[in-house]
């Protein structure tokens, strides 16, 4: 396939980051095409009209205004069936088995960097670009594309990009990675972009109220009440359904024990929530599955790295041990709080993303 190396599709969410991404690439001389992904499931769903949501009707309106300002072609593509399958269903299913999902990472993996990249290449674009704060560099010595943290450490989004493959990195542009957020807003202001002052979207894009109401709407018949147990197995109360709880949760347990109690484990086989004291939340090791390595092909011997177990978590030193299954065992130097199955763990060497995977189970 002969692709146009000057043509780039920009994933436009209607926000300041993706809009400035399109502006910067046009200024660099690229032939820029803006695309917004339609992922809402039904025109009656309230969240598509929500102000500021990255999946809303307003997002399409804002992205179109930016495209008109930049004088670039702009399209809305329908990804709703794939999004429902790969993101919404995954989101619901994970909570139902007592795990805490990360829908943004699933969306990046299956929608943006697989489906949208494929669409971009179908219109002969060599590149897909997004407004993520991260950097891609090519290392001539190893012949590999490397993923690194964004310069603005307060906005770095490399954690959400650990699933990228070498082939995807080859066709991906992340022009915001070398800027700070304040610099991007200033660039947008000077360029006269109509979204320069638009606030960032913080919510899960497809959840209009809260995730519990969303789960009830999608899967109430699959949610069953069950026991709340202490760490010795004593019944302390009843829960509404394991889907409504996550590791580290303290509020909303509906039990009184004379001391603070936290969700320390969720047992889907017993349909039970296990609660304990804060000290019971700490663990030193866990296994991770569905591993993707970026800096090298595979892990053949244990390495030292910094492990990040949540987006807003400071990475901590650990040993990463390869397992025969292809999974890894992560052993922290010091016990860490609220290691949560279903969340992603990403491994770093300084600014370099080594790879990552999904937290499968904690060490006992």
PDB file of C-alpha atoms in Angstrom, residues 44-308:
ATOM      1  CA  UNK A  44     -31.986   9.529  23.006  1.00  0.00           C
ATOM      2  CA  UNK A  45     -28.989   9.091  25.283  1.00  0.00           C
ATOM      3  CA  UNK A  46     -28.604  12.230  27.363  1.00  0.00           C
ATOM      4  CA  UNK A  47     -24.823  12.314  27.528  1.00  0.00           C
ATOM      5  CA  UNK A  48     -24.447  13.135  23.838  1.00  0.00           C
ATOM      6  CA  UNK A  49     -25.973  16.549  24.561  1.00  0.00           C
ATOM      7  CA  UNK A  50     -23.822  17.162  27.638  1.00  0.00           C
ATOM      8  CA  UNK A  51     -21.748  20.324  27.575  1.00  0.00           C
ATOM      9  CA  UNK A  52     -18.033  19.608  27.310  1.00  0.00           C
ATOM     10  CA  UNK A  53     -18.184  15.839  26.934  1.00  0.00           C
ATOM     11  CA  UNK A  54     -15.688  14.429  24.448  1.00  0.00           C
ATOM     12  CA  UNK A  55     -18.425  12.303  22.852  1.00  0.00           C
ATOM     13  CA  UNK A  56     -21.211  14.859  22.827  1.00  0.00           C
ATOM     14  CA  UNK A  57     -23.056  16.590  20.015  1.00  0.00           C
ATOM     15  CA  UNK A  58     -21.352  19.741  21.293  1.00  0.00           C
ATOM     16  CA  UNK A  59     -17.958  18.116  20.702  1.00  0.00           C
ATOM     17  CA  UNK A  60     -18.837  17.575  17.033  1.00  0.00           C
ATOM     18  CA  UNK A  61     -20.046  21.169  16.764  1.00  0.00           C
ATOM     19  CA  UNK A  62     -16.809  22.510  18.321  1.00  0.00           C
ATOM     20  CA  UNK A  63     -14.573  20.278  16.200  1.00  0.00           C
ATOM     21  CA  UNK A  64     -16.406  21.396  13.052  1.00  0.00           C
ATOM     22  CA  UNK A  65     -15.904  25.065  14.003  1.00  0.00           C
ATOM     23  CA  UNK A  66     -12.177  24.460  14.459  1.00  0.00           C
ATOM     24  CA  UNK A  67     -11.946  22.653  11.105  1.00  0.00           C
ATOM     25  CA  UNK A  68     -13.679  25.592   9.412  1.00  0.00           C
ATOM     26  CA  UNK A  69     -11.254  28.003  11.089  1.00  0.00           C
ATOM     27  CA  UNK A  70      -8.271  25.908   9.906  1.00  0.00           C
ATOM     28  CA  UNK A  71      -9.837  25.328   6.476  1.00  0.00           C
ATOM     29  CA  UNK A  72      -9.338  21.552   6.672  1.00  0.00           C
ATOM     30  CA  UNK A  73     -11.703  18.741   5.620  1.00  0.00           C
ATOM     31  CA  UNK A  74     -13.740  17.336   8.518  1.00  0.00           C
ATOM     32  CA  UNK A  75     -15.772  14.157   8.865  1.00  0.00           C
ATOM     33  CA  UNK A  76     -17.724  12.273  11.520  1.00  0.00           C
ATOM     34  CA  UNK A  77     -17.297   8.490  11.308  1.00  0.00           C
ATOM     35  CA  UNK A  78     -19.620   5.946  12.885  1.00  0.00           C
ATOM     36  CA  UNK A  79     -17.822   3.680  15.369  1.00  0.00           C
ATOM     37  CA  UNK A  80     -20.793   3.041  17.646  1.00  0.00           C
ATOM     38  CA  UNK A  81     -21.052  -0.749  17.214  1.00  0.00           C
ATOM     39  CA  UNK A  82     -17.345  -1.331  17.741  1.00  0.00           C
ATOM     40  CA  UNK A  83     -17.298   1.077  20.700  1.00  0.00           C
ATOM     41  CA  UNK A  84     -20.249  -0.689  22.281  1.00  0.00           C
ATOM     42  CA  UNK A  85     -18.546  -4.061  21.889  1.00  0.00           C
ATOM     43  CA  UNK A  86     -15.000  -3.151  22.889  1.00  0.00           C
ATOM     44  CA  UNK A  87     -15.537  -0.403  25.457  1.00  0.00           C
ATOM     45  CA  UNK A  88     -19.083  -0.289  26.861  1.00  0.00           C
ATOM     46  CA  UNK A  89     -19.571  -4.063  27.154  1.00  0.00           C
ATOM     47  CA  UNK A  90     -16.056  -4.462  28.544  1.00  0.00           C
ATOM     48  CA  UNK A  91     -16.753  -1.708  31.097  1.00  0.00           C
ATOM     49  CA  UNK A  92     -19.916  -3.446  32.315  1.00  0.00           C
ATOM     50  CA  UNK A  93     -18.497  -6.985  32.244  1.00  0.00           C
ATOM     51  CA  UNK A  94     -15.419  -6.061  34.267  1.00  0.00           C
ATOM     52  CA  UNK A  95     -17.451  -4.508  37.080  1.00  0.00           C
ATOM     53  CA  UNK A  96     -19.756  -7.539  37.117  1.00  0.00           C
ATOM     54  CA  UNK A  97     -16.813  -9.839  37.918  1.00  0.00           C
ATOM     55  CA  UNK A  98     -15.420  -7.561  40.606  1.00  0.00           C
ATOM     56  CA  UNK A  99     -12.716  -5.838  38.580  1.00  0.00           C
ATOM     57  CA  UNK A 100     -12.285  -2.092  38.000  1.00  0.00           C
ATOM     58  CA  UNK A 101     -11.978  -1.299  34.276  1.00  0.00           C
ATOM     59  CA  UNK A 102     -10.182   1.523  32.490  1.00  0.00           C
ATOM     60  CA  UNK A 103     -12.404   2.422  29.493  1.00  0.00           C
ATOM     61  CA  UNK A 104     -10.049   5.100  28.128  1.00  0.00           C
ATOM     62  CA  UNK A 105      -7.274   2.539  27.710  1.00  0.00           C
ATOM     63  CA  UNK A 106      -9.677   0.134  25.968  1.00  0.00           C
ATOM     64  CA  UNK A 107     -10.834   2.953  23.675  1.00  0.00           C
ATOM     65  CA  UNK A 108      -7.250   3.852  22.793  1.00  0.00           C
ATOM     66  CA  UNK A 109      -6.376   0.229  22.048  1.00  0.00           C
ATOM     67  CA  UNK A 110      -9.347  -0.838  19.978  1.00  0.00           C
ATOM     68  CA  UNK A 111     -10.950   2.336  18.650  1.00  0.00           C
ATOM     69  CA  UNK A 112      -8.356   5.085  18.164  1.00  0.00           C
ATOM     70  CA  UNK A 113      -5.196   3.160  17.368  1.00  0.00           C
ATOM     71  CA  UNK A 114      -6.722   0.173  15.588  1.00  0.00           C
ATOM     72  CA  UNK A 115     -10.010   1.127  13.940  1.00  0.00           C
ATOM     73  CA  UNK A 116      -9.355   4.832  13.336  1.00  0.00           C
ATOM     74  CA  UNK A 117      -5.775   4.238  12.190  1.00  0.00           C
ATOM     75  CA  UNK A 118      -7.090   1.661   9.721  1.00  0.00           C
ATOM     76  CA  UNK A 119      -9.623   4.212   8.407  1.00  0.00           C
ATOM     77  CA  UNK A 120      -6.866   6.801   8.082  1.00  0.00           C
ATOM     78  CA  UNK A 121      -4.777   4.451   5.983  1.00  0.00           C
ATOM     79  CA  UNK A 122      -7.800   3.620   3.819  1.00  0.00           C
ATOM     80  CA  UNK A 123      -7.810   7.260   2.705  1.00  0.00           C
ATOM     81  CA  UNK A 124      -4.051   7.060   2.036  1.00  0.00           C
ATOM     82  CA  UNK A 125      -3.014   8.971   5.150  1.00  0.00           C
ATOM     83  CA  UNK A 126       0.346   7.774   6.456  1.00  0.00           C
ATOM     84  CA  UNK A 127      -0.247   9.260   9.895  1.00  0.00           C
ATOM     85  CA  UNK A 128      -2.859   9.418  12.626  1.00  0.00           C
ATOM     86  CA  UNK A 129      -2.386  12.183  15.192  1.00  0.00           C
ATOM     87  CA  UNK A 130      -3.965  12.721  18.601  1.00  0.00           C
ATOM     88  CA  UNK A 131      -3.766  15.371  21.305  1.00  0.00           C
ATOM     89  CA  UNK A 132      -2.129  13.112  23.896  1.00  0.00           C
ATOM     90  CA  UNK A 133       0.668  14.513  26.041  1.00  0.00           C
ATOM     91  CA  UNK A 134       3.385  11.949  25.283  1.00  0.00           C
ATOM     92  CA  UNK A 135       6.340  11.663  22.902  1.00  0.00           C
ATOM     93  CA  UNK A 136       7.427   9.183  20.247  1.00  0.00           C
ATOM     94  CA  UNK A 137      11.091   8.849  19.310  1.00  0.00           C
ATOM     95  CA  UNK A 138      12.837   6.514  16.893  1.00  0.00           C
ATOM     96  CA  UNK A 139      15.950   4.784  18.224  1.00  0.00           C
ATOM     97  CA  UNK A 140      18.277   4.000  15.331  1.00  0.00           C
ATOM     98  CA  UNK A 141      20.451   1.683  17.395  1.00  0.00           C
ATOM     99  CA  UNK A 142      17.651  -0.708  18.319  1.00  0.00           C
ATOM    100  CA  UNK A 143      15.516   0.024  15.267  1.00  0.00           C
ATOM    101  CA  UNK A 144      12.526   0.601  17.540  1.00  0.00           C
ATOM    102  CA  UNK A 145      10.018   3.358  18.072  1.00  0.00           C
ATOM    103  CA  UNK A 146      10.010   4.416  21.715  1.00  0.00           C
ATOM    104  CA  UNK A 147       7.207   5.951  23.774  1.00  0.00           C
ATOM    105  CA  UNK A 148       8.176   8.556  26.351  1.00  0.00           C
ATOM    106  CA  UNK A 149       6.429  10.745  28.877  1.00  0.00           C
ATOM    107  CA  UNK A 150       5.185  14.169  27.859  1.00  0.00           C
ATOM    108  CA  UNK A 151       7.303  17.149  28.882  1.00  0.00           C
ATOM    109  CA  UNK A 152       4.466  18.415  31.079  1.00  0.00           C
ATOM    110  CA  UNK A 153       4.598  15.866  33.894  1.00  0.00           C
ATOM    111  CA  UNK A 154       1.293  17.130  35.309  1.00  0.00           C
ATOM    112  CA  UNK A 155      -0.480  16.239  32.033  1.00  0.00           C
ATOM    113  CA  UNK A 156       1.555  13.212  30.910  1.00  0.00           C
ATOM    114  CA  UNK A 157      -0.711  10.611  29.270  1.00  0.00           C
ATOM    115  CA  UNK A 158       1.828   7.921  28.396  1.00  0.00           C
ATOM    116  CA  UNK A 159       0.155   5.626  30.954  1.00  0.00           C
ATOM    117  CA  UNK A 160      -2.894   5.331  28.682  1.00  0.00           C
ATOM    118  CA  UNK A 161      -0.794   4.509  25.592  1.00  0.00           C
ATOM    119  CA  UNK A 162       1.175   1.452  26.730  1.00  0.00           C
ATOM    120  CA  UNK A 163      -0.692  -0.873  24.331  1.00  0.00           C
ATOM    121  CA  UNK A 164       0.818   0.781  21.241  1.00  0.00           C
ATOM    122  CA  UNK A 165       2.669  -1.549  18.874  1.00  0.00           C
ATOM    123  CA  UNK A 166       5.725  -0.776  16.758  1.00  0.00           C
ATOM    124  CA  UNK A 167       3.574  -0.636  13.617  1.00  0.00           C
ATOM    125  CA  UNK A 168       1.147   1.796  15.249  1.00  0.00           C
ATOM    126  CA  UNK A 169       3.936   3.999  16.613  1.00  0.00           C
ATOM    127  CA  UNK A 170       5.396   4.200  13.112  1.00  0.00           C
ATOM    128  CA  UNK A 171       2.179   5.838  11.904  1.00  0.00           C
ATOM    129  CA  UNK A 172       1.382   7.982  14.945  1.00  0.00           C
ATOM    130  CA  UNK A 173       2.110  11.649  15.593  1.00  0.00           C
ATOM    131  CA  UNK A 174       1.853  13.225  19.064  1.00  0.00           C
ATOM    132  CA  UNK A 175       2.774  16.879  18.506  1.00  0.00           C
ATOM    133  CA  UNK A 176       1.677  18.043  21.973  1.00  0.00           C
ATOM    134  CA  UNK A 177       4.229  15.906  23.824  1.00  0.00           C
ATOM    135  CA  UNK A 178       6.923  18.570  23.851  1.00  0.00           C
ATOM    136  CA  UNK A 179       4.615  21.307  25.182  1.00  0.00           C
ATOM    137  CA  UNK A 180       3.036  22.141  28.528  1.00  0.00           C
ATOM    138  CA  UNK A 181      -0.714  22.532  28.805  1.00  0.00           C
ATOM    139  CA  UNK A 182      -0.385  26.270  29.390  1.00  0.00           C
ATOM    140  CA  UNK A 183       1.704  26.568  26.217  1.00  0.00           C
ATOM    141  CA  UNK A 184      -0.962  24.707  24.239  1.00  0.00           C
ATOM    142  CA  UNK A 185      -3.696  27.041  25.476  1.00  0.00           C
ATOM    143  CA  UNK A 186      -1.554  30.040  24.558  1.00  0.00           C
ATOM    144  CA  UNK A 187      -0.934  28.636  21.057  1.00  0.00           C
ATOM    145  CA  UNK A 188      -4.698  28.070  20.687  1.00  0.00           C
ATOM    146  CA  UNK A 189      -5.413  31.650  21.781  1.00  0.00           C
ATOM    147  CA  UNK A 190      -2.916  33.149  19.364  1.00  0.00           C
ATOM    148  CA  UNK A 191      -4.288  30.982  16.542  1.00  0.00           C
ATOM    149  CA  UNK A 192      -7.799  32.204  17.322  1.00  0.00           C
ATOM    150  CA  UNK A 193      -9.151  28.702  17.891  1.00  0.00           C
ATOM    151  CA  UNK A 194     -12.732  28.920  19.210  1.00  0.00           C
ATOM    152  CA  UNK A 195     -12.044  26.248  21.881  1.00  0.00           C
ATOM    153  CA  UNK A 196      -8.950  27.921  23.385  1.00  0.00           C
ATOM    154  CA  UNK A 197     -10.654  28.430  26.767  1.00  0.00           C
ATOM    155  CA  UNK A 198     -12.798  25.291  26.744  1.00  0.00           C
ATOM    156  CA  UNK A 199     -12.379  23.314  30.001  1.00  0.00           C
ATOM    157  CA  UNK A 200     -11.018  19.766  29.880  1.00  0.00           C
ATOM    158  CA  UNK A 201     -13.450  16.868  29.993  1.00  0.00           C
ATOM    159  CA  UNK A 202     -12.972  14.758  33.122  1.00  0.00           C
ATOM    160  CA  UNK A 203     -15.799  12.228  33.093  1.00  0.00           C
ATOM    161  CA  UNK A 204     -16.133   8.800  31.520  1.00  0.00           C
ATOM    162  CA  UNK A 205     -17.460   9.963  28.181  1.00  0.00           C
ATOM    163  CA  UNK A 206     -20.377   7.519  27.866  1.00  0.00           C
ATOM    164  CA  UNK A 207     -21.605   7.686  31.489  1.00  0.00           C
ATOM    165  CA  UNK A 208     -24.068  10.526  31.972  1.00  0.00           C
ATOM    166  CA  UNK A 209     -24.818  10.284  35.707  1.00  0.00           C
ATOM    167  CA  UNK A 210     -22.678   7.926  37.770  1.00  0.00           C
ATOM    168  CA  UNK A 211     -21.325   4.513  36.948  1.00  0.00           C
ATOM    169  CA  UNK A 212     -23.654   2.705  39.382  1.00  0.00           C
ATOM    170  CA  UNK A 213     -26.768   4.034  37.637  1.00  0.00           C
ATOM    171  CA  UNK A 214     -25.199   3.173  34.292  1.00  0.00           C
ATOM    172  CA  UNK A 215     -24.550  -0.424  35.415  1.00  0.00           C
ATOM    173  CA  UNK A 216     -28.104  -0.755  36.714  1.00  0.00           C
ATOM    174  CA  UNK A 217     -29.429   0.438  33.370  1.00  0.00           C
ATOM    175  CA  UNK A 218     -27.244  -1.945  31.393  1.00  0.00           C
ATOM    176  CA  UNK A 219     -27.177  -5.065  33.561  1.00  0.00           C
ATOM    177  CA  UNK A 220     -29.534  -4.905  36.550  1.00  0.00           C
ATOM    178  CA  UNK A 221     -30.633  -8.514  35.992  1.00  0.00           C
ATOM    179  CA  UNK A 222     -27.020  -9.683  36.367  1.00  0.00           C
ATOM    180  CA  UNK A 223     -26.369  -7.826  39.618  1.00  0.00           C
ATOM    181  CA  UNK A 224     -27.130  -9.783  42.795  1.00  0.00           C
ATOM    182  CA  UNK A 225     -26.784  -8.810  46.473  1.00  0.00           C
ATOM    183  CA  UNK A 226     -24.483 -10.848  48.677  1.00  0.00           C
ATOM    184  CA  UNK A 227     -22.521 -10.879  51.944  1.00  0.00           C
ATOM    185  CA  UNK A 228     -19.997  -8.385  53.231  1.00  0.00           C
ATOM    186  CA  UNK A 229     -17.343 -10.353  55.140  1.00  0.00           C
ATOM    187  CA  UNK A 230     -14.438  -9.365  57.342  1.00  0.00           C
ATOM    188  CA  UNK A 231     -11.014 -10.882  56.705  1.00  0.00           C
ATOM    189  CA  UNK A 232     -11.825 -13.792  59.032  1.00  0.00           C
ATOM    190  CA  UNK A 233     -14.994 -14.656  57.106  1.00  0.00           C
ATOM    191  CA  UNK A 234     -17.520 -13.205  59.546  1.00  0.00           C
ATOM    192  CA  UNK A 235     -20.640 -11.742  57.923  1.00  0.00           C
ATOM    193  CA  UNK A 236     -20.921  -8.015  58.682  1.00  0.00           C
ATOM    194  CA  UNK A 237     -23.729  -7.061  56.340  1.00  0.00           C
ATOM    195  CA  UNK A 238     -25.135  -7.226  52.822  1.00  0.00           C
ATOM    196  CA  UNK A 239     -23.902  -5.555  49.649  1.00  0.00           C
ATOM    197  CA  UNK A 240     -26.028  -4.429  46.689  1.00  0.00           C
ATOM    198  CA  UNK A 241     -23.899  -6.232  44.112  1.00  0.00           C
ATOM    199  CA  UNK A 242     -20.130  -6.582  43.681  1.00  0.00           C
ATOM    200  CA  UNK A 243     -20.300  -4.376  40.573  1.00  0.00           C
ATOM    201  CA  UNK A 244     -20.874  -1.355  42.820  1.00  0.00           C
ATOM    202  CA  UNK A 245     -17.650  -1.682  44.830  1.00  0.00           C
ATOM    203  CA  UNK A 246     -13.959  -1.233  44.177  1.00  0.00           C
ATOM    204  CA  UNK A 247     -10.741  -1.869  46.091  1.00  0.00           C
ATOM    205  CA  UNK A 248     -10.020   0.825  48.685  1.00  0.00           C
ATOM    206  CA  UNK A 249     -13.636   1.986  48.953  1.00  0.00           C
ATOM    207  CA  UNK A 250     -14.629   3.162  52.427  1.00  0.00           C
ATOM    208  CA  UNK A 251     -17.881   5.070  51.987  1.00  0.00           C
ATOM    209  CA  UNK A 252     -21.250   3.541  51.220  1.00  0.00           C
ATOM    210  CA  UNK A 253     -20.585   0.126  52.761  1.00  0.00           C
ATOM    211  CA  UNK A 254     -23.627   0.329  55.034  1.00  0.00           C
ATOM    212  CA  UNK A 255     -21.936  -1.383  57.964  1.00  0.00           C
ATOM    213  CA  UNK A 256     -20.864  -0.184  61.401  1.00  0.00           C
ATOM    214  CA  UNK A 257     -17.813  -1.705  63.048  1.00  0.00           C
ATOM    215  CA  UNK A 258     -16.504   0.966  65.399  1.00  0.00           C
ATOM    216  CA  UNK A 259     -13.463   1.527  63.181  1.00  0.00           C
ATOM    217  CA  UNK A 260     -12.878   2.503  59.546  1.00  0.00           C
ATOM    218  CA  UNK A 261     -13.254  -0.437  57.156  1.00  0.00           C
ATOM    219  CA  UNK A 262     -12.278  -0.609  53.506  1.00  0.00           C
ATOM    220  CA  UNK A 263     -12.971  -2.973  50.618  1.00  0.00           C
ATOM    221  CA  UNK A 264      -9.791  -5.067  50.513  1.00  0.00           C
ATOM    222  CA  UNK A 265     -10.937  -7.852  48.177  1.00  0.00           C
ATOM    223  CA  UNK A 266     -13.843  -8.703  45.873  1.00  0.00           C
ATOM    224  CA  UNK A 267     -14.642 -12.427  45.497  1.00  0.00           C
ATOM    225  CA  UNK A 268     -16.848 -13.022  42.439  1.00  0.00           C
ATOM    226  CA  UNK A 269     -17.069 -16.794  43.058  1.00  0.00           C
ATOM    227  CA  UNK A 270     -18.672 -16.206  46.454  1.00  0.00           C
ATOM    228  CA  UNK A 271     -20.339 -12.978  45.310  1.00  0.00           C
ATOM    229  CA  UNK A 272     -18.751 -11.457  48.412  1.00  0.00           C
ATOM    230  CA  UNK A 273     -17.146  -8.190  49.422  1.00  0.00           C
ATOM    231  CA  UNK A 274     -14.289  -8.569  51.923  1.00  0.00           C
ATOM    232  CA  UNK A 275     -13.531  -5.599  54.149  1.00  0.00           C
ATOM    233  CA  UNK A 276     -10.598  -4.912  56.422  1.00  0.00           C
ATOM    234  CA  UNK A 277      -8.523  -2.205  58.028  1.00  0.00           C
ATOM    235  CA  UNK A 278      -6.391   0.234  56.090  1.00  0.00           C
ATOM    236  CA  UNK A 279      -3.283  -1.885  56.660  1.00  0.00           C
ATOM    237  CA  UNK A 280      -5.001  -4.736  54.790  1.00  0.00           C
ATOM    238  CA  UNK A 281      -5.031  -2.611  51.619  1.00  0.00           C
ATOM    239  CA  UNK A 282      -1.253  -2.777  51.258  1.00  0.00           C
ATOM    240  CA  UNK A 283       0.387  -5.423  49.107  1.00  0.00           C
ATOM    241  CA  UNK A 284       3.919  -5.885  47.871  1.00  0.00           C
ATOM    242  CA  UNK A 285       3.372  -8.072  44.820  1.00  0.00           C
ATOM    243  CA  UNK A 286       0.837  -8.959  42.165  1.00  0.00           C
ATOM    244  CA  UNK A 287       0.541 -10.564  38.746  1.00  0.00           C
ATOM    245  CA  UNK A 288      -0.242  -8.727  35.530  1.00  0.00           C
ATOM    246  CA  UNK A 289      -1.599 -10.191  32.277  1.00  0.00           C
ATOM    247  CA  UNK A 290      -2.145  -9.130  28.642  1.00  0.00           C
ATOM    248  CA  UNK A 291       1.338  -7.613  28.608  1.00  0.00           C
ATOM    249  CA  UNK A 292       2.500  -5.351  25.784  1.00  0.00           C
ATOM    250  CA  UNK A 293       6.175  -4.380  25.574  1.00  0.00           C
ATOM    251  CA  UNK A 294       7.257  -1.303  23.626  1.00  0.00           C
ATOM    252  CA  UNK A 295      10.967  -0.867  24.422  1.00  0.00           C
ATOM    253  CA  UNK A 296      11.762  -4.509  23.564  1.00  0.00           C
ATOM    254  CA  UNK A 297      10.057  -7.591  22.126  1.00  0.00           C
ATOM    255  CA  UNK A 298       9.717  -9.667  25.282  1.00  0.00           C
ATOM    256  CA  UNK A 299      10.938  -9.978  28.840  1.00  0.00           C
ATOM    257  CA  UNK A 300      13.335 -12.899  29.267  1.00  0.00           C
ATOM    258  CA  UNK A 301      14.772 -12.114  32.691  1.00  0.00           C
ATOM    259  CA  UNK A 302      13.783 -10.018  35.670  1.00  0.00           C
ATOM    260  CA  UNK A 303      14.345  -6.275  35.434  1.00  0.00           C
ATOM    261  CA  UNK A 304      14.081  -3.319  37.735  1.00  0.00           C
ATOM    262  CA  UNK A 305      11.658  -0.602  36.733  1.00  0.00           C
ATOM    263  CA  UNK A 306       9.179   1.899  38.107  1.00  0.00           C
ATOM    264  CA  UNK A 307       5.594   0.629  38.157  1.00  0.00           C
ATOM    265  CA  UNK A 308       2.526   2.858  37.936  1.00  0.00           C
TER     266      UNK A 308
END
